[in-house]
Coordinates of C-alpha atoms and ligand atoms in Angstrom, one line a residue:
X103 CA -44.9 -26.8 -3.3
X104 CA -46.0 -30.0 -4.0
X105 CA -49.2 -30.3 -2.3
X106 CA -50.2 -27.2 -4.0
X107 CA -49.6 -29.3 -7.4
X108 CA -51.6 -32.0 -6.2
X109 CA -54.6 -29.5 -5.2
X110 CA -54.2 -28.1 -8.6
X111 CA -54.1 -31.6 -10.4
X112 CA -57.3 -32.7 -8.4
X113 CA -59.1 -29.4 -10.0
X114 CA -57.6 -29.9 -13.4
X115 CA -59.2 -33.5 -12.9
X116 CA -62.6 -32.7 -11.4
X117 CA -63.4 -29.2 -12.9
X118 CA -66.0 -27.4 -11.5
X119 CA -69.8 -27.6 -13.2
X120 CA -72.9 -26.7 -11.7
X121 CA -74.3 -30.4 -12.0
X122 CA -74.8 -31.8 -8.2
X123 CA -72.6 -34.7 -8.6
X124 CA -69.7 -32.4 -9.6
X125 CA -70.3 -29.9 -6.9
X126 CA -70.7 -32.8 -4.3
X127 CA -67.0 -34.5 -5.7
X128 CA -65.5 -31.0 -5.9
X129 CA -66.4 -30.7 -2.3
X130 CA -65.2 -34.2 -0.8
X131 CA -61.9 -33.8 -3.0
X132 CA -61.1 -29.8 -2.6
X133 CA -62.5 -29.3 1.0
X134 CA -59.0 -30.2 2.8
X135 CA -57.2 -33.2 3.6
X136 CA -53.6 -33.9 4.2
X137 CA -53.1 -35.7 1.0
X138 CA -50.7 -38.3 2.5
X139 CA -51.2 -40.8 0.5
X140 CA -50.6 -38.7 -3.1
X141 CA -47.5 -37.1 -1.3
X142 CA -46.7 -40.4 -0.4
X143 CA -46.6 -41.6 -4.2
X144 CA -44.4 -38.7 -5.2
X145 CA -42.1 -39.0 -2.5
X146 CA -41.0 -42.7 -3.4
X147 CA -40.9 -41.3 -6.9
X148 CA -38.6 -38.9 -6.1
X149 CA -36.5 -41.1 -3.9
X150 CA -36.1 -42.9 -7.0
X151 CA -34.9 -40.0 -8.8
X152 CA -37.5 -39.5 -10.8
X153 CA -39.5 -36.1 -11.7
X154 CA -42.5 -36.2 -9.4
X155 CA -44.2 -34.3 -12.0
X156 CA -45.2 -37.4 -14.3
X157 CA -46.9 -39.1 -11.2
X158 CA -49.4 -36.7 -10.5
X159 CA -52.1 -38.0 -12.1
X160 CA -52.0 -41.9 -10.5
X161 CA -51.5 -39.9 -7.0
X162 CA -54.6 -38.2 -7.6
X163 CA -56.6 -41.1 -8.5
X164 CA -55.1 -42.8 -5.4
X165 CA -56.7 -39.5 -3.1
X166 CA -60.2 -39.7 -5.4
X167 CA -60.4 -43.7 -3.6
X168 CA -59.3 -42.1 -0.2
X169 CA -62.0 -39.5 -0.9
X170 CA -64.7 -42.1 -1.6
X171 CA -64.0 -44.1 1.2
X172 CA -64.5 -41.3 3.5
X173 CA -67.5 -40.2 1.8
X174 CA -68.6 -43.8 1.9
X175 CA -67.5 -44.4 5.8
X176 CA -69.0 -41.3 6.9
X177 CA -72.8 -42.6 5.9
X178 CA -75.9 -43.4 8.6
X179 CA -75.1 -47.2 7.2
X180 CA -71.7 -47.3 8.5
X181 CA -69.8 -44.5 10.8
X182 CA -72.5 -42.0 10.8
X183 CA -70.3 -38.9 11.3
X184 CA -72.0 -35.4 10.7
X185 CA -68.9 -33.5 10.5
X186 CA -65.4 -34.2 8.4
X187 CA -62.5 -32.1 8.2
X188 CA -64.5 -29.4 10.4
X189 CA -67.5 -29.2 7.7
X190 CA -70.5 -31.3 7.0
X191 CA -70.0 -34.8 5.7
X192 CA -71.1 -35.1 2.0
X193 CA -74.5 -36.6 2.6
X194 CA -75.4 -33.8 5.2
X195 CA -74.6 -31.5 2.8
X196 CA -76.2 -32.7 0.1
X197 CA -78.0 -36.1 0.6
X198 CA -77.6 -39.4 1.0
X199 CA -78.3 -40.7 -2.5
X200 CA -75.7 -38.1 -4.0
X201 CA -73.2 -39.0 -1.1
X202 CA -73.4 -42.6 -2.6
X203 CA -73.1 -41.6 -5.8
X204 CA -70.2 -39.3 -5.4
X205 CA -68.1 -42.3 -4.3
X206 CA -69.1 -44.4 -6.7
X207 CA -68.1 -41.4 -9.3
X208 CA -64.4 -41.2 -7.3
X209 CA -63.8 -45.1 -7.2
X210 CA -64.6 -45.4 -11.0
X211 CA -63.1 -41.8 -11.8
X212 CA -59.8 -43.2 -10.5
X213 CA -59.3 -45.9 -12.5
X214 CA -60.4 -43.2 -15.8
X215 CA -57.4 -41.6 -14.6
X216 CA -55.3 -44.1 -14.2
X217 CA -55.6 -45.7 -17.4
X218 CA -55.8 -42.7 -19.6
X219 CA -52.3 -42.1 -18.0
X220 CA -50.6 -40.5 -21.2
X221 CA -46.9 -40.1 -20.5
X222 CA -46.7 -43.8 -18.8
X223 CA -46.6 -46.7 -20.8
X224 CA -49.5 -49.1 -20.6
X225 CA -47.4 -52.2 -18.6
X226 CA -47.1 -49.5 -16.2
X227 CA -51.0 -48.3 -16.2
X228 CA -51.5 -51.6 -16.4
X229 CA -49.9 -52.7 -13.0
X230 CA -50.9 -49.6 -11.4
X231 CA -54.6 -50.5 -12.4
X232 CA -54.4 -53.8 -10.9
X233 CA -52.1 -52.7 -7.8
X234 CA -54.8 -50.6 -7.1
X235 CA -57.9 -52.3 -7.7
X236 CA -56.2 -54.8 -5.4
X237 CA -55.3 -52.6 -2.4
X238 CA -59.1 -51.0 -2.2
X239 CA -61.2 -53.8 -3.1
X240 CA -61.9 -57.2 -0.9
X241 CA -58.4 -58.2 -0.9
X242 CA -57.7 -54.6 1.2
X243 CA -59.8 -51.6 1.7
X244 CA -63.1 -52.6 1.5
X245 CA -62.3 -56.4 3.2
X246 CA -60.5 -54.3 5.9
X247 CA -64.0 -52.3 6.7
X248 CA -65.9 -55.4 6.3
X249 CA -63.8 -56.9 9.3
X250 CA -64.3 -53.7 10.8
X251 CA -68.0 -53.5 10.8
X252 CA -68.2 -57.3 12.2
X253 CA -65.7 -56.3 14.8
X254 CA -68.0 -53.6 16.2
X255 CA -69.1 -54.6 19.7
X256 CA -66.6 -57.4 19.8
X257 CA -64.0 -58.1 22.1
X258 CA -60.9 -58.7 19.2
X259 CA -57.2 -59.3 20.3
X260 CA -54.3 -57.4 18.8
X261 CA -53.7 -59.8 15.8
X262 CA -57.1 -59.2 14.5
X263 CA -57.1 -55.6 15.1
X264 CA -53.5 -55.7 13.0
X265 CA -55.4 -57.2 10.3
X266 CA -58.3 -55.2 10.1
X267 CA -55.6 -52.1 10.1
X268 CA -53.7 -53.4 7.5
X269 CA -56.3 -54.1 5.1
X270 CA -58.3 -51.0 5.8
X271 CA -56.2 -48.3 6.0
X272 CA -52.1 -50.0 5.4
X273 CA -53.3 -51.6 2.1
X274 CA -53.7 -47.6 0.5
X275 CA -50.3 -46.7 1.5
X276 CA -48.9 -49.8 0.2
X277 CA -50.9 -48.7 -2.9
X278 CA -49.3 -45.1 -3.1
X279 CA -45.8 -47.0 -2.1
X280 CA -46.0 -49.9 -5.2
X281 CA -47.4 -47.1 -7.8
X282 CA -44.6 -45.2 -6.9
X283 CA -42.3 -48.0 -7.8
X284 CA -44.1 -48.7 -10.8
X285 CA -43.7 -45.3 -11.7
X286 CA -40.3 -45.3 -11.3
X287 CA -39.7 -48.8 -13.1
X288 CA -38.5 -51.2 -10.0
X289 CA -38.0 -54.1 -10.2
X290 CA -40.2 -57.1 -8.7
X291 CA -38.0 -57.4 -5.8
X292 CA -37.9 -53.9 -4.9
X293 CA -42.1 -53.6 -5.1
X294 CA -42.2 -56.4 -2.5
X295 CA -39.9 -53.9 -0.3
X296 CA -42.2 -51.3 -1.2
X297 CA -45.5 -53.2 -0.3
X298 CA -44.1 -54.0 3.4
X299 CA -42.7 -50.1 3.5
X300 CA -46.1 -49.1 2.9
X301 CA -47.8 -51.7 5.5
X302 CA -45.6 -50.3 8.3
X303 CA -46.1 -46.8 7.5
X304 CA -49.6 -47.4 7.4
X305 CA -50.2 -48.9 10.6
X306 CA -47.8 -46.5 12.3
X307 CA -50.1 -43.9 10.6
X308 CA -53.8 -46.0 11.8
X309 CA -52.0 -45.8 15.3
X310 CA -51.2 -42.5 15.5
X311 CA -54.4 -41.5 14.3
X312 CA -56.1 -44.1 17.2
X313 CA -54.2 -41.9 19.9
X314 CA -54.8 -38.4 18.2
X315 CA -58.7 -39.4 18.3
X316 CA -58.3 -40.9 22.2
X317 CA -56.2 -36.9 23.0
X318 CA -58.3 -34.5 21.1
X319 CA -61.4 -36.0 23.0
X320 CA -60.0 -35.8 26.3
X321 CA -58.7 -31.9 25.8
X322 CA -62.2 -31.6 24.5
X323 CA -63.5 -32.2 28.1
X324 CA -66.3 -34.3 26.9
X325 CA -67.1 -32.7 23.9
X326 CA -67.1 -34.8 20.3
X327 CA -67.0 -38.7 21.3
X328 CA -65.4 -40.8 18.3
X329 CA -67.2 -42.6 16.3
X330 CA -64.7 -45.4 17.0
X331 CA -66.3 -45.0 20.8
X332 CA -69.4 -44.4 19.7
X333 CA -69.8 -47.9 17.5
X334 CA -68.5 -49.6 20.5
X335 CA -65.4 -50.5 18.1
X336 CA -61.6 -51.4 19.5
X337 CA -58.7 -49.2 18.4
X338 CA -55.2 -49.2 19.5
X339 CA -55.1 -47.2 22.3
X340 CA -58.5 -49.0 23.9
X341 CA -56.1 -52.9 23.8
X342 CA -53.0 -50.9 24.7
X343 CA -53.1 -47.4 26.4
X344 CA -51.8 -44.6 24.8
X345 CA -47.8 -45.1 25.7
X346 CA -48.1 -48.9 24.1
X347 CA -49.9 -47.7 21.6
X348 CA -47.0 -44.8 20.9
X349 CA -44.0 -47.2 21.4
X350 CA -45.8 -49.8 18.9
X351 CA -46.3 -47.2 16.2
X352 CA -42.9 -45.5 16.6
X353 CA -41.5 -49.7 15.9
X354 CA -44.0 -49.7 12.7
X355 CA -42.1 -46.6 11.4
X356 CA -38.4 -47.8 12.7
X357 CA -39.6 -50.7 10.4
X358 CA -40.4 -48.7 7.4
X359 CA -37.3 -46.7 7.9
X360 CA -34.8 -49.9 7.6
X361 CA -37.0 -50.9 4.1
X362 CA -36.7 -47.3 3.0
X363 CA -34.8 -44.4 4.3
X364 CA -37.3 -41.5 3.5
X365 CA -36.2 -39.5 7.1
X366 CA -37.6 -36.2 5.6
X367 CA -41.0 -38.2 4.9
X368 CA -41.2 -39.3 8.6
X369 CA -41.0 -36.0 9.7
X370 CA -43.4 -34.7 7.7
X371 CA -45.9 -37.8 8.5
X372 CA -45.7 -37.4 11.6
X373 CA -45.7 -33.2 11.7
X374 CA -49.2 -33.4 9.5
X375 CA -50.4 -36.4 12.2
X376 CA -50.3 -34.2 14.7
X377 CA -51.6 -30.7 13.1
Ligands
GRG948 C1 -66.6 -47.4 3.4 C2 -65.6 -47.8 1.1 C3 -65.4 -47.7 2.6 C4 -64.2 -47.9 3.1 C5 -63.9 -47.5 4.4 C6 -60.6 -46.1 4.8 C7 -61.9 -46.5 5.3 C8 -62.5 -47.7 4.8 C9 -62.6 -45.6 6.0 C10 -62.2 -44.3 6.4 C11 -62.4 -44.1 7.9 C12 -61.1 -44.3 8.7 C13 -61.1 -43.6 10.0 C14 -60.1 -45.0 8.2 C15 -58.9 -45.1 8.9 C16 -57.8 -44.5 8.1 C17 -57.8 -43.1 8.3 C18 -57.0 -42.6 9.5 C19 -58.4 -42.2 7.5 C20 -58.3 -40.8 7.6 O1 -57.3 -40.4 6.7 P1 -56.5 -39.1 6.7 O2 -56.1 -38.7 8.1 O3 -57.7 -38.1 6.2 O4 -55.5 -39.1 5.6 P2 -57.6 -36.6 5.5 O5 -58.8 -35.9 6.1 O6 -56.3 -36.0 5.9 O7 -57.7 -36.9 4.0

């Protein structure tokens, strides 16, 4: 199955060693996930028609930047969550100096990977190296959470809140959509289709996640409050309601669907959103 080849890539990558810093990545990487984004890489690959096999590697490095900027998010500086995926967050586990450290080791491990990319050529590391330097750096990711930090007890409209979304969490899905394209040798045209495929499917994904956070609190009767709530911080689902906030991220992935028909892929997105 193929996320069991991404799991086993990921070790391959990040073997373990008894050092700290391994044992800390090892544990942010390997300690769950849904690996959307990686699948996301080799599903466009495929839909291409080409082996998935040979884009293992730059899917990974795509899930080592996810990892960081979990790691990263999850720190007393910023969210300052205790718990991820039902375990400790890295710096309660370990500390906050290593939890720093291990996504700086992720964010430059990625690009390692990416450019020591063997069986692609180097226009095509190359182009994945900048697509992705692109989509997680101040142009994307990290602008995204900048916005996002200065947004916290705001009052911000839907456009801004788009933005933020975009560049925070859309800009890594357009990421794993252009690699994939790269991968499979598009053309210029077709990477512009695959940039706005993976802003849709990114928002729909930031939405559905807004709602899932809004639901799983409520059945909780009380129990964990968001950090989103917490940090006084709008979501979807706070400017919207929860059926808006549905209809508007069911229209984000009717959107991605006319750029790219990956109907299997929506299924599965949405299957894994709501595990
Ligand atoms: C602090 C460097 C830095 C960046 C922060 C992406 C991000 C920017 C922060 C992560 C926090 C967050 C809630 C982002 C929204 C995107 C999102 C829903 C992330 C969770 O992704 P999943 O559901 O996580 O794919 P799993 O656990 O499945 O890997």
């Amino acid at each position: 199955m193929t996320l069991d080849l991404i799991n086993e890539r990921l070790d391959h990558l990040i073997p373990a060693k008894p050092d700290t810093l391994t044992q800390a990545a090892r544990y942010a990487l390997l300690g769950g996930g849904k690996r959307i984004r990686p699948l996301l890489v080799l599903a466009i690959v495929k839909h291409y028609g080409i082996d998935p096999e040979i884009a293992l590697s730059p899917a990974c490095s795509l899930e080592m930047i996810h990892a960081y900027s979990l790691i990263h998010d999850d720190l007393p500086c910023m969210d300052d969550d205790d718990f991820r995926r039902g375990i400790p967050t890295v710096h309660k586990k370990f500390n906050e100096a290593i939890a720093v450290l291990t996504g700086d080791y992720l964010l430059t491990f990625a690009f390692e990977v990416l450019s020591t990319c063997r069986n692609l050529t180097e226009n095509q590391r190359i182009n994945m190296i900048t697509t992705l330097a692109q989509c997680a750096g101040s142009t994307g990711m990290i602008g995204g959470q900048s916005l996002d930090i200065e947004a916290e007890n705001e009052e911000i409209n839907l456009e801004a809140l788009r933005t933020i979304h975009q560049k925070k969490t859309g800009c890594l899905f357009a990421a794993a959509s252009i690699m994939g394209g790269i991968i499979a040798n598009v053309d210029t045209e077709e990477l512009i289709v695959l940039r706005r495929f993976g802003h849709h499917l990114g928002l729909a994904f930031q939405i559905f996640d807004d709602i899932k956070d809004v639901t799983n609190s409520l059945a909780k009767h009380g129990g964990n409050i968001s950090s989103d709530v917490r940090n006084h911080k709008s979501t979807y689902v706070s400017l919207l309601g929860i059926e808006q906030a549905e209809k508007l991220a069911e229209k984000e992935l009717l959107q991605a669907s006319e750029l790219l028909p990956l109907q299997d892929w929506f299924t599965f997105c949405k299957s894994v959103m709501f595990a």
